[in-house]
Amino acid sequence: MTKYVDQGKNDTRSGYGAGMTELGRTNPNVVALCADLVGSLKIQTFIDENPERFFQVGIAEANMMGIAAGLTIGGKIPFTGTFANFSTGRVYDQIRQSIAYSGKNVKICASHAGITLGEDGATHQILEDIGLMKMLPGMVVINPCDYNQTKAATIAIADYDGPVYLRFGRPKVANFTPVDQKFEIGKALMLNEGTDVTIVATGHLVWEALTACENLEAQGISAEVINIHTIKPLDSEAVLKSVKKTGCIVTAEEHNYLGGLGESIAGMLATRYPTPQEFVATQDTFGESGTPAQLMEKYGLNNKAIEKAVLKVMTRK
Amino acid sequence: MPNIKELQDNVIQTRRDILRMVHKVNSGHPGGSLGCTEFFVALYHEIMELNEGFDMDGINEDLFFLSNGHISPVFYSVLARKGYFPVDELNTFRLIDSRLQGHPTTHEGLPGVRIASGSLGQGMSVAIGAAQAKKLNGDAKLIYSLHGDGELQEGQNWEAIMYASGKKVDNLIATIDLNGKQIDGATDDVLPMGNLKAKFEAFDWDVLEIKEGNNLEAVIKGMQEAKSRTGKGKPVCVLLYTEMGNGIDFMMHTHAWHGKAPNDEQLENALSQNAETLGDY
């Protein structure tokens, strides 16, 4: 299979911070907002270099979303920053009315998404955010897989005119995408061509999918691995092309199976090319405290879970 | 000096527009709309400095945000008669395929509207953002906003009120429509909010009161005073005392007309109290 090298573990939120640093230097319309989580969102360099373009709103996320909507009136491109739970569930109606329905060019940037937030536990580990955001008409939903891709996505969404939800995480994970890879919204990336099964993964699960692919190869199974960083709009053609070749699919994400990437793909395949599918996702449950690795293991979100799902789905062809 | 007769003609015509709009579709919110008619006419014809035509970014002009979006009838009438869109379009209020949705929205591209509102409590945050964008752009024009008194029960307002003074957003004039009523009854019965002047002052806003919120001259004088207090380090709050249903005797002194349209007979009675001035649409 195609070899991917970890260039050194790093957190995707630092990719966001690096992207913001670059935007601060290249796009004078970009402004940043934060609800008392500057350190967690890694945007101190942006703030130091552009103090007049940073808005610290305090612990008041609803107000932050409204202010962001207002800042677009006058040509600013606001990037809001807080944890994923407080970026979505806490402020759903503010996003719905003042941003999505109003068609405002706000970038909702959400760190600490999913179960890998770890020890803080279920109050902070949102596993429903992709579903909440993808249901809003006109909202773009992006979940990059590593530091380099998060940085590239952050920079790319500034050039897109419309509301975007950008989801990333807390832990240091493998950084393996090319440093100069251009980020195209809505364009899936083929990571490994295979013939027996399609594995479509998003976010932290992409590296797990590559690990699973390697282990499967040793068992004589040829897996095709696709990185879907944009959940909405979905690159349906890339998925269809792959399943027409392999005849079965496993979807993998750090999210509830209800409302996530897997559900989007299942809905698309049901109407266009019905295909056996297995979901690697949380099973309609809240998380709990623990280390990211322990939680990924317990909730069935690692490479072993993907391998198991592959073996199962292949029997259903 | 403002031509009070001409402005009063606008007020009466807008009252007629409001009544006819809600009557036609047997829905909508006439009470609060009628209570704020003098305020809207004063704001758009006398107070705000506006550019020709409509541009979403509103650079170098004053901007207005309506937070309590259910009083869309008065907003639509005043926008139309100010020339933002054809007055005849008021005929389409709340009808299918209309740009005049039940609550105001940017979604259908109606000129004059810069944010959707209806779900309450969100407008002050948006107004603050627009005010801060003006400061970043070196634009000295002002942001005006309107909020219901009952609407202040929504917690997001208090996040915004705290922020606006804390961050010295002094190019913002937020007006509270103090009619003392909401859907379920008197505000004091539903959820007493105590002394709003003291509350805003405790949050370090500059507060002024317009006791006669349905007296055009008093509204103009009060809003000019509010304008003179901007740029001094504090956001400005105007407490506008109004009468819900103002100008129609049977709609005043009750909360019954918050969200109810008049029937044929009631419409005729109401219109007879406000003879046509600028011409019905």
Coordinates of C-alpha atoms in Angstrom, one line a residue:
Chain A
M1 CA 0.0 0.0 0.0
T2 CA 0.9 3.7 -0.3
K3 CA 3.2 4.5 2.6
Y4 CA 2.4 7.5 4.9
V5 CA 5.0 8.8 7.3
D6 CA 4.1 10.6 10.5
Q7 CA 6.1 13.8 10.3
G8 CA 5.8 14.2 14.1
K9 CA 2.7 14.1 16.3
N10 CA 0.9 17.3 16.6
D11 CA -2.6 18.5 17.6
T12 CA -5.1 19.7 14.9
R13 CA -5.9 22.7 17.0
S14 CA -2.4 23.9 16.6
G15 CA -3.0 23.6 12.8
Y16 CA -5.9 26.0 13.3
G17 CA -3.6 28.4 15.2
A18 CA -1.0 28.2 12.5
G19 CA -3.6 28.8 9.8
M20 CA -4.9 31.8 11.7
T21 CA -1.3 33.2 12.0
E22 CA -1.0 33.0 8.3
L23 CA -4.4 34.5 7.6
G24 CA -3.5 37.4 10.0
R25 CA -0.6 38.2 7.8
T26 CA -2.3 37.8 4.4
N27 CA -6.0 38.7 4.7
P28 CA -6.8 42.0 6.4
N29 CA -10.5 41.2 6.6
V30 CA -10.0 38.2 8.8
V31 CA -10.9 38.8 12.4
A32 CA -10.9 36.3 15.3
L33 CA -13.3 35.9 18.2
C34 CA -12.8 33.7 21.3
A35 CA -14.8 32.8 24.3
D36 CA -12.1 32.6 27.0
L37 CA -10.2 29.7 25.4
V38 CA -7.3 31.4 23.6
G39 CA -4.7 29.0 24.9
S40 CA -6.8 26.0 23.9
L41 CA -7.4 27.4 20.4
K42 CA -3.7 28.3 19.9
I43 CA -4.4 31.7 18.5
Q44 CA -2.0 33.8 20.6
T45 CA 0.3 34.6 17.6
F46 CA -2.7 36.0 15.6
I47 CA -3.6 38.1 18.7
D48 CA -0.1 39.4 19.2
E49 CA 0.3 40.4 15.6
N50 CA -3.3 41.8 15.1
P51 CA -4.6 42.9 18.5
E52 CA -7.2 45.2 16.8
R53 CA -8.6 42.3 14.9
F54 CA -9.2 40.1 17.9
F55 CA -12.4 40.1 20.0
Q56 CA -12.2 38.4 23.4
V57 CA -15.9 38.0 24.3
G58 CA -15.5 36.1 27.6
I59 CA -17.6 33.1 28.5
A60 CA -20.6 34.1 26.4
E61 CA -20.8 32.0 23.3
A62 CA -24.3 33.1 22.2
N63 CA -23.1 36.7 22.2
M64 CA -20.0 35.6 20.3
M65 CA -22.1 34.1 17.5
G66 CA -24.2 37.2 17.2
I67 CA -21.2 39.6 17.2
A68 CA -19.6 37.4 14.5
A69 CA -22.7 37.7 12.3
G70 CA -22.7 41.5 12.9
L71 CA -19.0 41.8 12.0
T72 CA -19.7 40.4 8.5
I73 CA -21.8 43.5 7.9
G74 CA -18.9 45.8 6.9
G75 CA -16.9 43.1 5.2
K76 CA -15.1 41.3 8.0
I77 CA -14.5 37.5 7.9
P78 CA -15.0 36.4 11.5
F79 CA -13.5 33.1 12.8
T80 CA -15.1 32.1 16.1
G81 CA -13.2 29.9 18.5
T82 CA -14.3 27.7 21.4
F83 CA -14.8 24.0 22.1
A84 CA -17.0 22.1 19.7
N85 CA -19.7 21.6 22.3
F86 CA -20.0 25.3 23.0
S87 CA -19.6 26.1 19.2
T88 CA -22.7 24.1 18.3
G89 CA -25.2 22.7 20.8
R90 CA -25.0 25.6 23.2
V91 CA -25.6 28.2 20.5
Y92 CA -27.6 26.3 17.9
D93 CA -30.4 28.8 17.5
Q94 CA -28.0 31.8 17.3
I95 CA -26.1 30.0 14.5
R96 CA -29.4 29.0 12.8
Q97 CA -31.0 32.4 12.7
S98 CA -28.2 35.0 12.8
I99 CA -25.6 33.1 10.7
A100 CA -27.1 30.3 8.6
Y101 CA -30.5 31.7 7.7
S102 CA -29.1 35.2 7.5
G103 CA -26.4 33.8 5.1
K104 CA -23.5 35.4 7.0
N105 CA -19.8 34.7 6.1
V106 CA -18.9 33.3 9.6
K107 CA -16.4 30.5 10.2
I108 CA -17.3 28.5 13.3
C109 CA -14.1 26.9 14.4
A110 CA -14.5 24.2 17.0
S111 CA -11.7 22.6 19.0
H112 CA -11.8 19.6 21.3
A113 CA -14.4 17.8 19.2
G114 CA -15.3 14.2 20.0
I115 CA -14.3 11.7 22.6
T116 CA -10.5 12.4 22.3
L117 CA -11.0 15.5 24.4
G118 CA -10.4 12.9 27.1
E119 CA -10.4 13.4 30.8
D120 CA -12.9 16.3 31.0
G121 CA -15.6 13.8 30.3
A122 CA -19.0 13.7 28.5
T123 CA -20.0 17.3 29.4
H124 CA -17.3 18.5 27.0
Q125 CA -17.1 15.6 24.5
I126 CA -19.7 16.4 21.9
L127 CA -20.4 13.5 19.5
E128 CA -23.4 15.1 17.9
D129 CA -21.9 18.3 16.4
I130 CA -21.5 17.1 12.8
G131 CA -25.2 16.1 12.7
L132 CA -26.3 19.4 14.2
M133 CA -24.3 21.5 11.7
K134 CA -24.9 19.4 8.6
M135 CA -28.6 19.8 9.0
L136 CA -28.4 23.6 8.7
P137 CA -29.2 24.6 5.1
G138 CA -26.1 26.2 3.4
M139 CA -23.7 25.2 6.2
V140 CA -20.4 23.6 5.0
V141 CA -19.0 21.0 7.5
I142 CA -15.3 20.2 7.5
N143 CA -13.4 17.7 9.8
P144 CA -9.7 17.6 8.8
C145 CA -7.5 14.7 9.8
D146 CA -4.2 16.2 11.0
Y147 CA -2.2 19.3 11.7
N148 CA -1.2 20.1 8.1
Q149 CA -4.7 19.5 6.8
T150 CA -6.3 21.6 9.5
K151 CA -3.9 24.5 8.8
A152 CA -4.7 24.2 5.1
A153 CA -8.4 24.0 5.7
T154 CA -8.3 27.1 8.0
I155 CA -6.6 29.1 5.2
A156 CA -8.9 27.8 2.5
I157 CA -12.2 28.6 4.2
A158 CA -11.3 32.3 4.4
D159 CA -11.7 32.4 0.6
Y160 CA -15.1 30.7 0.6
D161 CA -18.0 33.1 0.9
G162 CA -20.6 31.5 3.3
P163 CA -20.9 29.9 6.7
V164 CA -18.5 27.0 7.6
Y165 CA -18.2 24.7 10.5
L166 CA -14.6 23.6 11.0
R167 CA -14.1 20.8 13.5
F168 CA -10.8 19.7 15.0
G169 CA -9.4 18.2 18.2
R170 CA -7.3 18.3 21.3
P171 CA -4.8 15.4 21.3
K172 CA -1.5 15.2 19.4
V173 CA -2.0 12.8 16.5
A174 CA 0.1 11.6 13.5
N175 CA 0.8 14.4 11.1
F176 CA 1.1 12.7 7.7
T177 CA -0.6 14.8 4.9
P178 CA 1.9 16.7 2.7
V179 CA 2.7 20.1 4.1
D180 CA 2.0 21.8 0.8
Q181 CA -1.2 20.0 -0.1
K182 CA -3.9 22.4 -1.3
F183 CA -7.2 22.1 0.5
E184 CA -10.2 21.9 -1.7
I185 CA -13.6 22.1 0.0
G186 CA -15.8 19.1 -0.9
K187 CA -13.0 17.2 -2.6
A188 CA -12.3 13.7 -1.2
L189 CA -8.7 12.5 -1.1
M190 CA -7.7 9.0 -2.3
L191 CA -5.1 7.7 0.1
N192 CA -4.8 4.1 -1.0
E193 CA -6.3 2.3 -3.9
G194 CA -7.7 -1.1 -3.2
T195 CA -10.2 -3.6 -4.5
D196 CA -11.9 -5.6 -1.7
V197 CA -13.4 -2.9 0.5
T198 CA -13.8 0.9 0.7
I199 CA -12.9 2.6 4.0
V200 CA -14.0 6.2 4.2
A201 CA -12.8 8.1 7.2
T202 CA -12.8 11.6 8.5
G203 CA -10.8 13.5 11.2
H204 CA -8.7 11.5 13.7
L205 CA -10.0 8.2 12.2
V206 CA -8.1 8.7 8.9
W207 CA -4.8 7.7 10.4
E208 CA -6.6 4.8 12.1
A209 CA -7.9 3.7 8.7
L210 CA -4.4 3.7 7.2
T211 CA -3.2 1.6 10.1
A212 CA -6.1 -0.8 9.6
C213 CA -5.3 -0.9 5.9
E214 CA -1.8 -2.0 6.6
N215 CA -2.9 -4.7 8.9
L216 CA -5.5 -5.9 6.4
E217 CA -2.9 -6.1 3.7
A218 CA -1.0 -8.6 5.8
Q219 CA -4.1 -10.7 5.9
G220 CA -4.4 -10.5 2.1
I221 CA -7.2 -7.9 2.0
S222 CA -6.9 -4.9 -0.3
A223 CA -8.6 -1.9 1.2
E224 CA -9.2 1.4 -0.6
V225 CA -8.9 4.3 1.9
I226 CA -10.5 7.7 1.2
N227 CA -10.1 10.8 3.4
I228 CA -13.4 12.7 3.5
H229 CA -12.5 15.9 5.2
T230 CA -15.6 17.7 4.0
I231 CA -18.8 16.0 5.2
K232 CA -21.0 18.6 3.6
P233 CA -21.0 19.1 0.6
L234 CA -20.2 15.3 0.3
D235 CA -18.0 14.1 -2.5
S236 CA -20.6 11.5 -3.6
E237 CA -18.8 10.8 -6.9
A238 CA -15.6 9.7 -5.2
V239 CA -17.5 7.3 -2.9
L240 CA -19.7 5.9 -5.7
K241 CA -16.7 5.3 -7.9
S242 CA -15.0 3.4 -5.1
V243 CA -17.9 1.2 -4.0
K244 CA -18.7 0.3 -7.6
K245 CA -15.2 -1.3 -7.6
T246 CA -15.1 -2.8 -4.1
G247 CA -18.8 -3.6 -3.4
C248 CA -18.8 -2.7 0.3
I249 CA -17.9 0.2 2.6
V250 CA -16.9 1.0 6.1
T251 CA -17.3 4.5 7.4
A252 CA -15.2 5.7 10.3
E253 CA -15.6 8.9 12.4
E254 CA -15.3 10.2 15.9
H255 CA -19.0 10.9 16.2
N256 CA -22.4 9.3 16.9
Y257 CA -23.5 7.0 14.0
L258 CA -26.7 9.0 14.1
G259 CA -26.1 12.2 12.2
G260 CA -22.5 11.7 11.2
L261 CA -20.5 11.0 8.0
G262 CA -21.7 7.4 7.8
E263 CA -25.3 8.5 7.8
S264 CA -24.7 11.0 5.0
I265 CA -23.0 8.2 2.9
A266 CA -25.7 5.7 3.7
G267 CA -28.4 8.1 2.6
M268 CA -26.6 8.9 -0.6
L269 CA -25.9 5.2 -1.4
A270 CA -29.4 4.1 -0.6
T271 CA -30.8 6.3 -3.4
R272 CA -27.9 5.9 -5.9
Y273 CA -26.1 2.5 -5.4
P274 CA -27.2 0.4 -2.4
T275 CA -24.1 -1.1 -0.8
P276 CA -23.4 -3.1 2.3
Q277 CA -22.0 -0.7 4.9
E278 CA -20.7 -0.9 8.5
F279 CA -20.4 2.1 10.8
V280 CA -17.3 2.8 13.0
A281 CA -18.8 5.4 15.2
T282 CA -20.2 5.8 18.7
Q283 CA -23.4 3.9 19.2
D284 CA -25.8 6.6 20.5
T285 CA -24.0 7.1 23.7
F286 CA -22.3 9.8 25.8
G287 CA -18.6 9.5 26.4
E288 CA -16.8 9.5 29.8
S289 CA -13.4 10.4 31.4
G290 CA -10.3 8.6 30.3
T291 CA -7.3 9.0 28.1
P292 CA -7.9 9.4 24.4
A293 CA -6.5 6.0 23.6
Q294 CA -8.5 4.3 26.2
L295 CA -11.7 6.0 25.0
M296 CA -11.0 5.2 21.4
E297 CA -10.6 1.5 22.4
K298 CA -13.6 1.3 24.7
Y299 CA -16.0 3.1 22.2
G300 CA -14.8 1.2 19.2
L301 CA -13.1 4.0 17.3
N302 CA -9.6 2.7 16.5
N303 CA -7.9 0.7 13.8
K304 CA -8.9 -2.6 15.4
A305 CA -12.5 -1.5 15.3
I306 CA -12.1 -0.6 11.6
E307 CA -10.5 -4.0 10.8
K308 CA -13.4 -5.8 12.5
A309 CA -15.9 -3.8 10.6
V310 CA -14.1 -4.6 7.3
L311 CA -14.2 -8.3 8.0
K312 CA -17.9 -8.1 8.8
V313 CA -18.9 -6.0 5.8
M314 CA -17.0 -8.2 3.4
T315 CA -19.2 -11.2 4.4
R316 CA -22.3 -9.1 3.4
K317 CA -21.2 -8.5 -0.2
Chain B
M1 CA -36.2 71.8 11.7
P2 CA -38.2 68.7 11.1
N3 CA -41.5 69.0 9.2
I4 CA -43.8 67.5 11.9
K5 CA -46.9 67.6 9.7
E6 CA -45.2 65.6 7.0
L7 CA -43.8 63.1 9.5
Q8 CA -47.2 62.8 11.2
D9 CA -48.7 62.0 7.7
N10 CA -46.1 59.2 7.5
V11 CA -47.1 57.9 10.9
I12 CA -50.8 57.8 10.0
Q13 CA -50.1 56.1 6.7
T14 CA -47.9 53.5 8.3
R15 CA -50.6 52.8 10.8
R16 CA -53.0 52.1 7.9
D17 CA -50.4 49.9 6.2
I18 CA -49.9 47.9 9.4
L19 CA -53.6 47.3 9.9
R20 CA -54.3 46.4 6.2
M21 CA -51.3 44.1 6.0
V22 CA -52.2 42.0 9.1
H23 CA -55.9 42.1 8.2
K24 CA -55.4 40.7 4.7
V25 CA -53.6 37.5 6.0
N26 CA -55.4 37.4 9.3
S27 CA -52.1 37.1 11.1
G28 CA -49.1 39.1 12.3
H29 CA -48.4 41.5 15.1
P30 CA -50.1 44.9 15.0
G31 CA -49.9 45.9 18.7
G32 CA -46.1 46.4 19.0
S33 CA -45.9 47.7 15.4
L34 CA -48.4 50.5 16.2
G35 CA -46.6 51.3 19.4
C36 CA -43.3 51.8 17.6
T37 CA -44.6 53.7 14.5
E38 CA -43.5 57.1 15.7
F39 CA -40.0 55.7 16.5
F40 CA -39.6 54.1 13.1
V41 CA -40.7 57.2 11.2
A42 CA -38.5 59.5 13.3
L43 CA -35.5 57.1 12.9
Y44 CA -35.7 56.7 9.1
H45 CA -36.9 60.2 8.1
E46 CA -35.2 62.4 10.7
I47 CA -32.5 60.7 12.8
M48 CA -30.4 58.2 10.7
E49 CA -28.0 59.3 8.0
L50 CA -28.6 57.0 5.1
N51 CA -27.1 56.5 1.7
E52 CA -29.1 56.2 -1.5
G53 CA -30.2 52.6 -2.2
F54 CA -29.3 49.5 -0.3
D55 CA -25.9 47.9 0.3
M56 CA -25.5 45.1 2.8
D57 CA -22.2 46.4 4.2
G58 CA -23.6 49.9 4.8
I59 CA -20.3 51.6 4.7
N60 CA -20.5 55.3 5.7
E61 CA -24.2 55.3 6.7
D62 CA -26.1 54.6 9.9
L63 CA -27.5 51.1 10.2
F64 CA -30.6 49.8 12.0
F65 CA -31.2 46.3 13.4
L66 CA -34.6 45.1 14.5
S67 CA -34.2 42.5 17.2
N68 CA -37.9 41.9 18.0
G69 CA -38.7 40.8 14.5
H70 CA -42.4 40.1 15.0
I71 CA -43.1 43.9 14.6
S72 CA -42.2 43.4 10.9
P73 CA -45.3 45.2 9.7
V74 CA -44.0 48.6 10.9
F75 CA -40.5 47.9 9.6
Y76 CA -41.8 46.9 6.2
S77 CA -44.1 49.8 5.8
V78 CA -41.4 52.4 6.8
L79 CA -38.8 50.7 4.6
A80 CA -41.2 50.7 1.6
R81 CA -42.2 54.3 2.1
K82 CA -38.6 55.3 2.5
G83 CA -38.0 53.8 -1.0
Y84 CA -36.2 50.6 -0.2
F85 CA -38.7 48.5 -2.2
P86 CA -42.0 49.2 -4.0
V87 CA -44.9 50.1 -1.6
D88 CA -47.2 47.8 -3.6
E89 CA -45.1 44.9 -2.3
L90 CA -46.7 45.4 1.1
N91 CA -49.6 43.5 -0.5
T92 CA -47.5 40.3 -0.3
F93 CA -46.9 40.3 3.4
R94 CA -46.8 36.7 4.8
L95 CA -47.9 35.3 1.4
I96 CA -46.1 32.4 -0.3
D97 CA -43.2 33.4 -2.5
S98 CA -43.0 36.9 -0.8
R99 CA -39.9 38.7 0.3
L100 CA -42.0 40.0 3.2
Q101 CA -41.8 37.0 5.4
G102 CA -43.6 36.8 8.7
H103 CA -40.4 37.8 10.4
P104 CA -37.7 39.9 8.6
T105 CA -35.0 38.0 6.8
T106 CA -32.1 38.6 4.5
H107 CA -32.8 35.2 2.9
E108 CA -35.2 36.5 0.3
G109 CA -33.1 39.6 -0.5
L110 CA -35.4 42.3 0.8
P111 CA -33.5 45.6 0.6
G112 CA -33.2 47.3 4.0
V113 CA -33.0 44.1 6.1
R114 CA -29.5 43.1 7.2
I115 CA -30.2 40.2 9.6
A116 CA -33.0 37.7 10.2
S117 CA -34.8 38.2 13.5
G118 CA -37.7 36.6 15.2
S119 CA -36.2 34.2 17.6
L120 CA -35.8 36.7 20.3
G121 CA -32.7 38.1 22.1
Q122 CA -30.2 37.9 19.3
G123 CA -30.2 41.4 17.8
M124 CA -28.1 43.3 20.3
S125 CA -25.1 41.0 19.7
V126 CA -25.5 41.5 16.0
A127 CA -25.7 45.3 16.4
I128 CA -22.5 45.2 18.5
G129 CA -20.7 43.2 15.9
A130 CA -21.7 45.7 13.2
A131 CA -20.7 48.6 15.5
Q132 CA -17.2 47.0 16.0
A133 CA -16.9 46.5 12.2
K134 CA -17.6 50.2 11.8
K135 CA -14.8 51.0 14.2
L136 CA -12.4 48.7 12.4
N137 CA -13.3 50.3 9.1
G138 CA -12.8 53.8 10.5
D139 CA -16.4 54.5 9.8
A140 CA -17.8 57.2 12.1
K141 CA -21.5 56.5 11.4
L142 CA -23.8 54.9 14.1
I143 CA -25.6 51.6 14.8
Y144 CA -29.2 51.8 16.0
S145 CA -31.2 48.8 17.3
L146 CA -34.6 48.1 18.7
H147 CA -35.6 45.5 21.3
G148 CA -38.8 44.6 23.1
D149 CA -39.0 44.9 26.9
G150 CA -40.2 41.4 27.3
E151 CA -37.4 40.3 24.9
L152 CA -34.9 41.3 27.6
Q153 CA -36.0 38.1 29.5
E154 CA -33.7 36.3 27.0
G155 CA -30.3 35.8 28.6
Q156 CA -28.2 36.6 25.5
N157 CA -29.2 40.2 25.9
W158 CA -27.3 40.4 29.2
E159 CA -24.2 38.9 27.7
A160 CA -24.4 41.6 25.1
I161 CA -25.2 44.4 27.5
M162 CA -22.2 43.4 29.6
Y163 CA -19.9 43.2 26.6
A164 CA -21.0 46.5 25.0
S165 CA -20.0 48.6 28.0
G166 CA -16.9 46.4 28.9
K167 CA -15.6 46.9 25.3
K168 CA -16.7 50.5 25.1
V169 CA -18.9 50.1 22.1
D170 CA -19.9 53.7 22.1
N171 CA -21.2 54.0 18.5
L172 CA -24.4 52.0 19.4
I173 CA -27.8 53.3 20.4
A174 CA -30.0 50.4 21.6
T175 CA -33.6 51.4 22.1
I176 CA -35.9 49.3 24.4
D177 CA -39.6 49.5 23.5
L178 CA -41.1 49.8 27.0
N179 CA -44.8 49.0 26.5
G180 CA -45.0 46.8 29.6
K181 CA -46.7 44.0 27.7
Q182 CA -45.9 40.7 26.2
I183 CA -48.0 37.8 24.8
D184 CA -49.2 36.3 28.1
G185 CA -50.0 39.7 29.7
A186 CA -48.3 42.6 31.5
T187 CA -44.6 42.2 31.7
D188 CA -44.8 42.7 35.5
D189 CA -47.1 39.7 35.7
V190 CA -45.2 37.4 33.4
L191 CA -41.8 38.1 34.8
P192 CA -41.1 41.4 36.5
M193 CA -37.9 42.9 35.3
G194 CA -37.6 45.6 37.9
N195 CA -35.9 48.9 37.2
L196 CA -34.5 48.6 33.7
K197 CA -32.9 52.1 33.9
A198 CA -31.0 51.0 37.1
K199 CA -30.1 47.7 35.5
F200 CA -28.6 49.3 32.3
E201 CA -26.8 51.9 34.5
A202 CA -25.4 49.1 36.7
F203 CA -24.0 47.6 33.5
D204 CA -22.3 51.0 32.8
W205 CA -24.5 52.2 29.9
D206 CA -25.5 55.8 29.4
V207 CA -29.3 55.6 29.7
L208 CA -31.9 58.2 28.7
E209 CA -35.6 58.0 28.8
I210 CA -38.2 59.1 26.3
K211 CA -41.3 59.3 28.4
E212 CA -43.6 60.2 25.5
G213 CA -42.6 57.5 23.0
N214 CA -45.7 58.1 20.8
N215 CA -45.1 61.8 20.6
L216 CA -43.1 62.4 17.4
E217 CA -41.5 65.6 18.6
A218 CA -40.5 64.0 21.9
V219 CA -39.1 61.0 20.1
I220 CA -37.0 63.1 17.7
K221 CA -35.7 65.3 20.5
G222 CA -34.8 62.2 22.6
M223 CA -33.1 60.4 19.7
Q224 CA -31.1 63.5 18.9
E225 CA -30.0 63.7 22.5
A226 CA -29.0 60.0 22.3
K227 CA -27.0 60.7 19.2
S228 CA -25.1 63.5 21.0
R229 CA -24.1 61.1 23.8
T230 CA -22.3 58.6 21.4
G231 CA -18.6 58.5 21.1
K232 CA -18.0 59.1 24.8
G233 CA -16.9 55.7 25.9
K234 CA -20.3 54.2 26.7
P235 CA -23.0 52.5 24.7
V236 CA -26.3 54.4 24.8
C237 CA -29.6 52.9 25.9
V238 CA -32.9 54.7 25.1
L239 CA -35.9 53.6 27.2
L240 CA -38.8 54.4 25.0
Y241 CA -42.1 54.4 26.8
T242 CA -44.8 53.4 24.3
E243 CA -48.4 52.3 24.2
M244 CA -49.1 49.0 22.4
G245 CA -51.7 49.5 19.7
N246 CA -51.2 53.3 19.7
G247 CA -53.6 55.3 17.5
I248 CA -56.4 52.8 17.5
D249 CA -58.6 53.3 20.6
F250 CA -59.8 49.7 21.0
M251 CA -56.2 48.3 20.6
M252 CA -54.7 50.4 23.4
H253 CA -54.3 49.6 27.1
T254 CA -54.4 45.9 26.4
H255 CA -52.0 43.1 25.3
A256 CA -54.8 41.5 23.3
W257 CA -53.5 42.8 20.0
H258 CA -49.9 41.6 20.4
G259 CA -50.4 39.0 17.7
K260 CA -54.0 39.2 16.5
A261 CA -55.3 40.8 13.3
P262 CA -58.5 42.9 13.2
N263 CA -61.6 41.4 11.5
D264 CA -63.4 43.4 8.7
E265 CA -65.5 45.5 11.0
Q266 CA -62.6 46.2 13.4
L267 CA -60.4 47.2 10.4
E268 CA -63.0 49.6 9.2
N269 CA -63.3 51.2 12.6
A270 CA -59.5 51.4 13.0
L271 CA -58.9 52.9 9.6
S272 CA -61.7 55.5 10.2
Q273 CA -59.6 56.7 13.1
N274 CA -56.6 57.3 10.8
A275 CA -57.7 58.9 7.5
E276 CA -55.5 58.2 4.5
T277 CA -52.6 60.7 4.1
L278 CA -49.9 59.5 1.6
G279 CA -52.2 57.1 -0.2
D280 CA -52.9 53.4 0.5
Y281 CA -50.8 50.8 -1.4

